[in-house]
Amino acid sequence: MLEEAAEMRRSGYQVVDAIVDRWSALPDGPPWRAATRDATESLLHGPPPEEGRAFGPLLQTVLHDVMPLAGRIDHPRFLAFVPSSPSWASVLASFLMSGYNVFQGTWLESAGPSQIELTVTDWFREWLGYPEGAGGLFTSGGSAANLMAIVAAREAAGNPERGTLYMSNQAHGSVGRAARIVGIDPDRTRLVPTDRACRIVTARLREAIRRDREAGREPFCLVGTAGTTNTGAVDPLEELAGIAREEGMWCHLDAAYGGFAVLDPETRPLLEGLELADSVTLDPHKWLFQPYETGCLMVRDVTRLESAFRIMPDYMQDADWGHGHVNFCDRGLQLTRAFRALRVWLAVQRYGVGAHRREIARGIAIASRAAARIREERELELLAPHSLGVVCFRFRGREGETGPERGGTFRSSPERIDDLNREIQDRIVASGVAMISSTRLAGRFSLRFCVLNARTTDEDVQAILDRVVELGRELSEDPGRPA
Ligand SMILES: *Cc1c(COP(=O)(O)O)cnc(C)c1O
């Protein structure tokens, strides 16, 4: 299994070349290619070989048969879900952290890397506006961060037997899943209604808390979202933090998608209040241009995290060493941890905070210009106020044609408009023009895109809108169109 240095260099350079070739040709191909299980199985499934094979042909198999059958999430017109477009320095950091295989669980085994994680989380602390004493750790992603936050909240509340958890009906699915993992019964998890801007209705939240207290339950944690996955909506963060304080609850803010927009001075006011939360989830693999899996949990009083997670088995006694030496395994779920912080450190050092700030602002500006066009164009409409980089909209046809005055035509029924937009989405994705996703808003089908890729331009997004309008016209004029 040990290879000669010359062979390692040869295969290593081949991999670098393959990645650079892919990045250079990225906009040329489609943003997404799928395959059925039957197809992938006949192409790729097989027993492991007893004897090894040459690297070159294996790399070709990976490059030609495996990697192309996947979303190219960093394609400039991949705008579905929440995209990601890692910077080159962060990708190189991934290679380095594997090649050095740092054990980032204890100070004893990783003093330098642990310092980098302390330093990078301290940058995040400042960006959020958290006080001294706040800190956190890198995680596999936002889901893991949300889970750990809820564990920390539960421990801080003294592990209440009938603890209740609150979030809006727009909260990310990982929060509900975290509650399930933690063992909070579904009947103690409250999904609070949202207003027309998809923000939590705090009066309803207060009411739910009051009713639970009256019923002898113990409200212990409130989860707000700073940038929902659905529409980019930001809950009223300061108010949520205030309610949590009054009620003696933990306030967790899920800023996995929106958090790094604090770097943009124009957007910062929208995120005011993040610094008041007990904990904040961030996802550098979203809006900080990092590869998967780079997530982060920040906690206002980091000792809370350590009291929730720290254990000290005998075989780890050597790791309890020195003064102020942080064992990151004490702050979360994982003992063996990769040196994820290196990705952010290297990228921020290489390009500067400024480049990251500018890219975030540029993505928001592209989304606002698209939303402005949708507002102006008669045949399109926004289905939610656009927020951060997310735009939810649909084709509604020419004025009058969707209204009751044209009752009897297919365009008049909401279901038909849903079908029409679903068909538009299918055709856009199938044609390879772009990858956009859909969602449901107030019961209606919505097209949706999210801009956060440094490669995405105004032209890309405007071309998608052109295509939506073209297809919408074409399909609504086609009487033979399947309903
Ligand atoms: C993406 C996202 C998550 C989940 O994060 P992962 O990194 O996918 O685990 C949680 N909350 C919000 C708001 C998100 O956008």
Coordinates of C-alpha atoms and ligand atoms in Angstrom, one line a residue:
M1 CA 0.0 0.0 0.0
L2 CA 2.9 2.3 0.3
E3 CA 3.8 4.1 -2.9
E4 CA 7.0 5.4 -4.3
A5 CA 7.5 9.2 -4.0
A6 CA 7.7 9.6 -7.8
E7 CA 4.5 7.6 -8.4
M8 CA 2.7 9.7 -5.7
R9 CA 3.7 12.9 -7.4
R10 CA 2.6 11.6 -10.8
S11 CA -0.9 10.6 -9.6
G12 CA -1.2 13.6 -7.5
Y13 CA -0.5 16.0 -10.4
Q14 CA -3.1 14.0 -12.5
V15 CA -5.7 14.8 -9.8
V16 CA -4.8 18.5 -9.7
D17 CA -5.0 18.6 -13.5
A18 CA -8.3 16.9 -13.5
I19 CA -9.8 19.4 -11.0
V20 CA -8.4 22.4 -12.8
D21 CA -9.7 21.1 -16.2
R22 CA -13.1 20.6 -14.6
W23 CA -13.2 24.1 -13.2
S24 CA -12.0 25.7 -16.5
A25 CA -14.7 23.9 -18.5
L26 CA -17.5 24.2 -15.9
P27 CA -19.8 26.6 -17.6
D28 CA -19.8 24.6 -20.9
G29 CA -21.7 21.6 -19.7
P30 CA -25.1 21.2 -18.0
P31 CA -25.4 22.0 -14.3
W32 CA -26.9 18.7 -13.5
R33 CA -27.0 15.1 -14.8
A34 CA -29.0 12.3 -13.2
A35 CA -29.0 8.6 -13.7
T36 CA -31.3 5.8 -12.6
R37 CA -30.2 3.3 -10.0
D38 CA -30.4 0.6 -12.8
A39 CA -28.0 2.6 -14.9
T40 CA -25.5 3.4 -12.2
E41 CA -25.6 -0.1 -10.9
S42 CA -24.8 -1.6 -14.3
L43 CA -22.1 1.0 -14.9
L44 CA -20.4 1.0 -11.5
H45 CA -21.3 -1.9 -9.2
G46 CA -18.9 -4.7 -8.8
P47 CA -16.8 -6.7 -6.3
P48 CA -13.6 -5.2 -4.8
P49 CA -10.5 -6.5 -6.6
E50 CA -8.1 -8.7 -4.7
E51 CA -5.1 -7.1 -6.4
G52 CA -4.7 -3.4 -7.0
R53 CA -4.8 -1.7 -10.4
A54 CA -3.0 1.2 -12.0
F55 CA -4.1 4.6 -10.8
G56 CA -4.4 6.3 -14.3
P57 CA -7.3 4.1 -15.6
L58 CA -9.1 4.2 -12.2
L59 CA -8.9 8.0 -12.3
Q60 CA -10.4 7.9 -15.8
T61 CA -13.3 5.8 -14.5
V62 CA -13.9 8.2 -11.7
L63 CA -13.7 11.2 -14.0
H64 CA -15.9 9.8 -16.8
D65 CA -18.3 7.4 -15.2
V66 CA -18.8 8.6 -11.6
M67 CA -18.3 12.4 -11.2
P68 CA -20.4 13.5 -14.2
L69 CA -23.4 11.7 -12.8
A70 CA -24.0 14.4 -10.2
G71 CA -25.1 17.9 -9.7
R72 CA -22.3 20.3 -10.6
I73 CA -23.2 22.4 -7.6
D74 CA -20.5 25.0 -8.4
H75 CA -21.8 25.5 -12.0
P76 CA -22.7 29.2 -12.5
R77 CA -26.3 28.2 -13.4
F78 CA -26.8 25.7 -10.6
L79 CA -29.1 27.8 -8.5
A80 CA -31.2 25.1 -6.9
F81 CA -31.5 24.5 -3.1
V82 CA -28.5 26.3 -1.5
P83 CA -25.6 26.0 -3.9
S84 CA -21.9 26.0 -3.0
S85 CA -18.8 27.1 -4.8
P86 CA -15.6 26.4 -2.9
S87 CA -12.5 28.5 -3.6
W88 CA -9.3 26.9 -4.8
A89 CA -7.4 27.7 -1.6
S90 CA -10.1 25.9 0.4
V91 CA -9.9 22.9 -1.9
L92 CA -6.2 22.7 -1.5
A93 CA -6.6 22.9 2.3
S94 CA -8.9 19.9 2.0
F95 CA -6.1 18.0 0.3
L96 CA -3.6 19.2 2.9
M97 CA -5.7 18.2 5.9
S98 CA -6.2 14.7 4.5
G99 CA -2.5 14.4 3.5
Y100 CA -1.4 15.4 7.0
N101 CA -4.4 13.7 8.6
V102 CA -4.4 15.9 11.6
F103 CA -6.3 14.6 14.6
Q104 CA -8.2 17.7 15.6
G105 CA -9.7 16.3 18.8
T106 CA -7.2 17.3 21.4
W107 CA -4.6 19.9 21.9
L108 CA -2.1 17.2 22.7
E109 CA -2.4 15.9 19.2
S110 CA -2.9 19.2 17.3
A111 CA -1.6 22.3 19.0
G112 CA -1.1 24.3 15.8
P113 CA -4.2 23.2 14.1
S114 CA -6.3 23.8 17.3
Q115 CA -4.9 27.3 17.4
I116 CA -6.1 27.8 13.9
E117 CA -9.6 26.6 14.8
L118 CA -9.5 29.0 17.8
T119 CA -8.4 31.8 15.6
V120 CA -10.9 31.2 12.8
T121 CA -13.8 30.8 15.2
D122 CA -12.6 34.0 16.9
W123 CA -13.0 35.7 13.5
F124 CA -16.5 34.4 13.3
R125 CA -17.1 35.7 16.8
E126 CA -16.2 39.2 15.7
W127 CA -18.1 39.0 12.5
L128 CA -21.3 38.0 14.5
G129 CA -20.7 40.7 17.1
Y130 CA -20.4 38.2 19.9
P131 CA -18.6 39.2 23.1
E132 CA -15.3 37.8 24.4
G133 CA -16.0 34.4 25.9
A134 CA -17.9 33.3 22.8
G135 CA -16.5 30.4 20.8
G136 CA -17.4 27.4 18.9
L137 CA -16.2 24.6 16.7
F138 CA -16.3 23.4 13.2
T139 CA -18.8 20.7 12.4
S140 CA -19.8 18.5 9.4
G141 CA -22.5 21.0 8.6
G142 CA -25.5 23.0 9.8
S143 CA -27.5 19.9 10.7
A144 CA -24.8 18.7 13.2
A145 CA -24.5 22.3 14.5
N146 CA -28.2 22.5 15.1
L147 CA -28.2 19.2 16.9
M148 CA -25.4 20.2 19.2
A149 CA -27.0 23.5 19.9
I150 CA -30.2 21.8 21.0
V151 CA -28.2 19.4 23.2
A152 CA -26.4 22.4 24.8
A153 CA -29.8 24.2 25.3
R154 CA -31.3 21.1 27.0
E155 CA -28.3 20.7 29.3
A156 CA -28.3 24.4 30.2
A157 CA -31.9 24.0 31.1
G158 CA -31.1 21.1 33.4
N159 CA -32.5 18.4 31.0
P160 CA -36.2 19.1 31.7
E161 CA -38.4 16.1 31.4
R162 CA -41.2 18.0 29.6
G163 CA -39.1 20.5 27.8
T164 CA -40.7 22.2 24.8
L165 CA -38.9 23.5 21.7
Y166 CA -40.2 26.3 19.4
M167 CA -39.4 27.1 15.8
S168 CA -41.4 28.6 12.9
N169 CA -43.0 26.5 10.2
Q170 CA -40.2 27.7 7.9
A171 CA -37.4 26.3 10.1
H172 CA -35.0 23.9 8.4
G173 CA -35.8 20.2 8.6
S174 CA -32.6 19.5 10.5
V175 CA -34.0 21.3 13.5
G176 CA -37.0 19.0 13.7
R177 CA -34.7 16.0 13.1
A178 CA -32.4 17.3 15.9
A179 CA -35.3 17.4 18.2
R180 CA -36.2 13.8 17.3
I181 CA -32.6 12.7 17.8
V182 CA -32.4 14.4 21.2
G183 CA -35.6 12.7 22.2
I184 CA -38.0 15.6 22.4
D185 CA -41.4 14.1 21.6
P186 CA -43.1 15.6 18.5
D187 CA -45.9 16.8 20.8
R188 CA -43.4 19.0 22.6
T189 CA -42.0 20.5 19.3
R190 CA -44.0 23.6 18.2
L191 CA -44.1 24.9 14.7
V192 CA -45.2 28.5 15.0
P193 CA -47.0 30.1 12.1
T194 CA -45.3 32.7 9.9
D195 CA -46.5 35.9 8.3
R196 CA -46.7 36.8 4.6
A197 CA -42.9 37.5 4.6
C198 CA -42.4 34.0 6.0
R199 CA -41.1 35.3 9.3
I200 CA -42.2 33.8 12.6
V201 CA -45.3 35.5 14.2
T202 CA -44.0 36.4 17.6
A203 CA -47.5 36.9 19.1
R204 CA -48.3 33.3 18.2
L205 CA -44.9 32.2 19.7
R206 CA -45.7 34.0 23.0
E207 CA -49.1 32.4 23.0
A208 CA -47.7 28.9 22.5
I209 CA -45.2 29.4 25.3
R210 CA -47.9 30.6 27.6
R211 CA -50.2 27.7 26.9
D212 CA -47.3 25.2 27.4
R213 CA -46.5 26.7 30.8
E214 CA -50.1 26.5 31.8
A215 CA -50.1 22.9 30.8
G216 CA -47.1 22.3 33.0
R217 CA -44.6 21.9 30.2
E218 CA -41.2 23.5 30.3
P219 CA -40.3 25.8 27.4
F220 CA -36.5 25.6 27.2
C221 CA -35.4 26.5 23.6
L222 CA -36.4 28.8 20.8
V223 CA -35.0 28.4 17.4
G224 CA -35.1 31.3 15.0
T225 CA -33.8 31.3 11.4
A226 CA -31.5 34.0 9.9
G227 CA -32.1 33.2 6.2
T228 CA -34.6 30.4 5.7
T229 CA -33.8 27.8 3.1
N230 CA -37.2 28.3 1.5
T231 CA -37.3 32.1 0.9
G232 CA -34.3 33.6 2.6
A233 CA -36.5 35.1 5.2
V234 CA -34.9 36.4 8.4
D235 CA -37.0 36.1 11.6
P236 CA -37.1 39.2 13.9
L237 CA -33.9 38.2 15.6
E238 CA -33.7 40.8 18.3
E239 CA -37.3 40.2 19.3
L240 CA -36.7 36.5 19.5
A241 CA -33.7 36.9 21.7
G242 CA -35.8 39.2 23.9
I243 CA -38.5 36.7 24.3
A244 CA -36.0 34.0 25.1
R245 CA -34.5 36.2 27.8
E246 CA -37.8 37.0 29.3
E247 CA -38.8 33.4 29.3
G248 CA -35.5 32.1 30.6
M249 CA -35.1 30.0 27.4
W250 CA -32.1 29.3 25.2
C251 CA -32.2 31.2 21.9
H252 CA -30.6 29.4 19.0
L253 CA -30.4 31.1 15.7
D254 CA -30.0 28.9 12.6
A255 CA -27.9 31.1 10.2
A256 CA -26.6 28.2 8.2
Y257 CA -27.6 29.8 5.0
G258 CA -27.7 33.5 5.8
G259 CA -25.1 34.0 8.5
F260 CA -22.1 35.1 6.5
A261 CA -24.1 37.9 5.0
V262 CA -23.1 39.8 8.2
L263 CA -19.9 40.6 6.2
D264 CA -21.9 42.8 3.8
P265 CA -22.4 46.2 5.5
E266 CA -25.6 46.8 3.6
T267 CA -27.1 43.5 4.7
R268 CA -25.8 43.5 8.2
P269 CA -28.8 45.5 9.7
L270 CA -31.1 42.7 8.6
L271 CA -29.1 40.3 10.7
E272 CA -29.0 42.5 13.8
G273 CA -29.7 40.4 16.8
L274 CA -27.5 37.4 15.9
E275 CA -25.1 38.6 18.5
L276 CA -27.8 38.3 21.2
A277 CA -28.4 34.6 20.6
D278 CA -27.1 31.9 22.9
S279 CA -25.9 30.0 19.9
V280 CA -25.6 30.4 16.2
T281 CA -25.3 27.9 13.4
L282 CA -23.1 28.9 10.4
D283 CA -22.3 27.0 7.3
P284 CA -19.1 28.0 5.7
H285 CA -19.8 25.5 3.0
K286 CA -22.6 27.7 1.8
W287 CA -21.8 31.4 1.9
L288 CA -18.2 31.3 2.8
F289 CA -17.2 29.4 -0.4
Q290 CA -15.9 26.3 1.3
P291 CA -16.1 22.6 0.3
Y292 CA -18.5 20.2 2.0
E293 CA -18.4 19.4 4.9
T294 CA -17.6 22.7 6.6
G295 CA -20.2 23.8 9.2
C296 CA -19.8 25.6 12.4
L297 CA -21.6 26.1 15.8
M298 CA -20.9 29.3 17.7
V299 CA -22.0 29.7 21.3
R300 CA -22.2 33.0 23.2
D301 CA -20.7 31.4 26.4
V302 CA -18.5 28.6 25.1
T303 CA -18.2 27.0 28.6
R304 CA -21.9 26.0 28.1
L305 CA -20.8 23.9 25.1
E306 CA -18.1 22.3 27.2
S307 CA -20.3 21.5 30.1
A308 CA -22.8 19.9 27.7
F309 CA -20.3 17.7 25.9
R310 CA -17.1 17.2 27.9
I311 CA -16.4 13.7 29.1
M312 CA -13.0 12.4 30.4
P313 CA -12.5 8.7 30.1
D314 CA -9.3 7.2 31.6
Y315 CA -7.7 6.5 28.3
M316 CA -7.9 10.2 27.5
Q317 CA -6.2 11.4 30.7
D318 CA -3.0 12.4 28.9
A319 CA -5.0 14.8 26.8
D320 CA -5.9 17.0 29.9
W321 CA -2.8 19.0 29.7
G322 CA -1.5 22.6 30.0
H323 CA -3.3 25.8 30.5
G324 CA -6.0 27.1 28.2
H325 CA -5.5 24.2 25.8
V326 CA -8.7 23.5 24.1
N327 CA -9.7 20.0 23.3
F328 CA -12.2 20.4 20.6
C329 CA -13.6 17.0 21.3
D330 CA -15.0 18.5 24.5
R331 CA -17.1 20.9 22.5
G332 CA -19.2 18.5 20.5
L333 CA -20.1 15.2 19.1
Q334 CA -16.9 14.0 17.5
L335 CA -13.7 12.8 19.1
T336 CA -11.8 12.2 15.8
R337 CA -12.2 15.4 13.9
A338 CA -10.7 16.6 10.6
F339 CA -8.8 20.0 10.5
R340 CA -11.7 21.8 8.7
A341 CA -10.7 25.2 10.0
L342 CA -7.7 25.1 7.7
R343 CA -9.9 25.6 4.7
V344 CA -11.4 28.8 6.0
W345 CA -8.1 30.0 7.3
L346 CA -6.2 29.4 4.1
A347 CA -9.0 30.9 1.9
V348 CA -9.4 34.1 4.0
Q349 CA -5.6 34.5 4.2
R350 CA -5.3 34.0 0.5
Y351 CA -8.1 36.2 -0.8
G352 CA -8.8 38.4 2.2
V353 CA -12.1 39.1 4.0
G354 CA -12.8 41.7 1.4
A355 CA -13.1 39.3 -1.5
H356 CA -15.5 37.2 0.5
R357 CA -17.5 40.2 1.5
R358 CA -17.7 41.4 -2.1
E359 CA -18.8 38.1 -3.4
I360 CA -21.6 37.8 -0.9
A361 CA -22.8 41.4 -1.7
R362 CA -22.6 40.6 -5.4
G363 CA -24.8 37.5 -5.1
I364 CA -27.4 39.5 -3.1
A365 CA -27.3 42.3 -5.8
I366 CA -27.8 39.8 -8.6
A367 CA -30.8 38.3 -6.8
S368 CA -32.3 41.8 -6.1
R369 CA -32.0 42.8 -9.8
A370 CA -33.7 39.5 -10.8
A371 CA -36.5 40.2 -8.2
A372 CA -36.9 43.8 -9.5
R373 CA -37.4 42.5 -13.0
I374 CA -39.9 39.9 -11.8
R375 CA -41.9 42.7 -10.0
E376 CA -41.9 44.7 -13.2
E377 CA -42.7 42.1 -15.7
R378 CA -46.4 41.5 -16.1
E379 CA -46.1 37.8 -16.8
L380 CA -44.0 37.0 -13.7
E381 CA -44.7 37.4 -10.0
L382 CA -42.8 37.1 -6.8
L383 CA -44.4 34.6 -4.4
A384 CA -42.5 35.8 -1.4
P385 CA -40.5 39.0 -0.7
H386 CA -37.0 38.2 -2.0
S387 CA -34.5 38.0 0.8
L388 CA -30.7 37.6 0.7
G389 CA -29.9 35.6 -2.4
V390 CA -33.2 33.7 -2.7
V391 CA -36.0 34.5 -5.2
C392 CA -39.3 32.7 -5.2
F393 CA -41.5 33.4 -8.2
R394 CA -43.7 32.0 -11.0
F395 CA -45.0 32.6 -14.4
R396 CA -48.6 33.8 -14.2
G397 CA -49.3 34.6 -17.9
R398 CA -50.5 37.9 -19.3
E399 CA -52.7 40.1 -17.2
G400 CA -56.3 38.9 -17.2
E401 CA -55.4 35.5 -18.4
T402 CA -55.0 34.1 -14.9
G403 CA -58.0 35.9 -13.5
P404 CA -61.5 34.7 -13.1
E405 CA -62.6 36.7 -16.2
R406 CA -61.0 34.0 -18.2
G407 CA -62.7 31.3 -16.2
G408 CA -62.9 28.1 -18.1
T409 CA -59.5 28.4 -19.7
F410 CA -56.7 26.3 -18.1
R411 CA -54.9 29.4 -16.9
S412 CA -57.7 30.5 -14.6
S413 CA -57.3 27.7 -12.0
P414 CA -54.5 27.9 -9.5
E415 CA -53.8 24.2 -10.1
R416 CA -53.2 24.8 -13.8
I417 CA -50.8 27.6 -13.0
D418 CA -49.0 25.2 -10.6
D419 CA -48.8 22.6 -13.4
L420 CA -47.6 25.2 -15.9
N421 CA -44.8 26.3 -13.6
R422 CA -43.9 22.7 -12.8
E423 CA -43.6 22.0 -16.5
I424 CA -41.4 25.1 -17.0
Q425 CA -39.1 23.9 -14.3
D426 CA -38.9 20.4 -15.7
R427 CA -38.0 21.8 -19.2
I428 CA -35.4 24.2 -17.9
V429 CA -33.7 21.4 -15.9
A430 CA -34.0 18.8 -18.6
S431 CA -32.6 21.1 -21.3
G432 CA -29.5 21.7 -19.2
V433 CA -29.9 25.5 -19.3
A434 CA -29.9 25.8 -15.6
M435 CA -30.7 23.9 -12.4
I436 CA -33.4 25.7 -10.4
S437 CA -35.6 24.2 -7.7
S438 CA -39.1 24.6 -6.6
T439 CA -41.0 25.0 -3.3
R440 CA -44.5 25.5 -2.1
L441 CA -45.6 28.9 -0.7
A442 CA -49.0 29.3 0.9
G443 CA -50.0 26.1 -0.9
R444 CA -48.8 27.2 -4.3
F445 CA -46.0 25.8 -6.5
S446 CA -43.1 28.3 -6.7
L447 CA -40.0 28.4 -8.8
R448 CA -37.0 29.2 -6.7
F449 CA -33.4 30.1 -7.1
C450 CA -30.6 31.0 -4.8
V451 CA -27.5 33.0 -5.9
L452 CA -24.3 32.5 -4.0
N453 CA -21.7 31.3 -6.5
A454 CA -18.8 33.6 -7.4
R455 CA -19.1 32.4 -11.0
T456 CA -22.8 33.3 -11.4
T457 CA -23.4 36.5 -13.3
D458 CA -26.4 38.8 -14.0
E459 CA -26.5 37.3 -17.5
D460 CA -26.9 33.8 -16.2
V461 CA -29.9 34.7 -14.0
Q462 CA -31.5 37.0 -16.6
A463 CA -31.2 34.2 -19.2
I464 CA -33.1 31.9 -16.9
L465 CA -35.9 34.5 -16.5
D466 CA -36.0 34.9 -20.3
R467 CA -36.4 31.2 -20.6
V468 CA -39.1 31.0 -18.0
V469 CA -41.1 33.7 -19.9
E470 CA -40.5 32.0 -23.3
L471 CA -41.6 28.6 -22.0
G472 CA -44.5 30.0 -20.1
R473 CA -45.8 31.7 -23.3
E474 CA -45.2 28.6 -25.4
L475 CA -46.8 26.2 -22.9
S476 CA -49.9 28.4 -22.3
E477 CA -50.5 28.8 -26.0
D478 CA -50.3 25.1 -26.6
P479 CA -53.8 23.7 -26.3
G480 CA -52.5 20.1 -26.5
R481 CA -50.3 20.6 -23.5
P482 CA -51.0 18.0 -20.8
A483 CA -52.8 19.6 -17.9
Ligands
LIG1 C1 -28.5 24.1 4.8 C2 -29.2 24.5 6.0 C3 -29.1 23.6 7.2 C4 -28.5 22.3 7.2 O1 -27.1 22.4 7.0 P1 -26.3 21.2 6.4 O2 -24.9 21.8 6.2 O3 -26.9 20.8 5.1 O4 -26.3 20.1 7.3 C5 -29.8 24.1 8.3 N1 -30.4 25.2 8.3 C6 -30.5 26.0 7.3 C7 -31.3 27.3 7.4 C8 -29.9 25.7 6.1 O5 -30.0 26.5 5.0

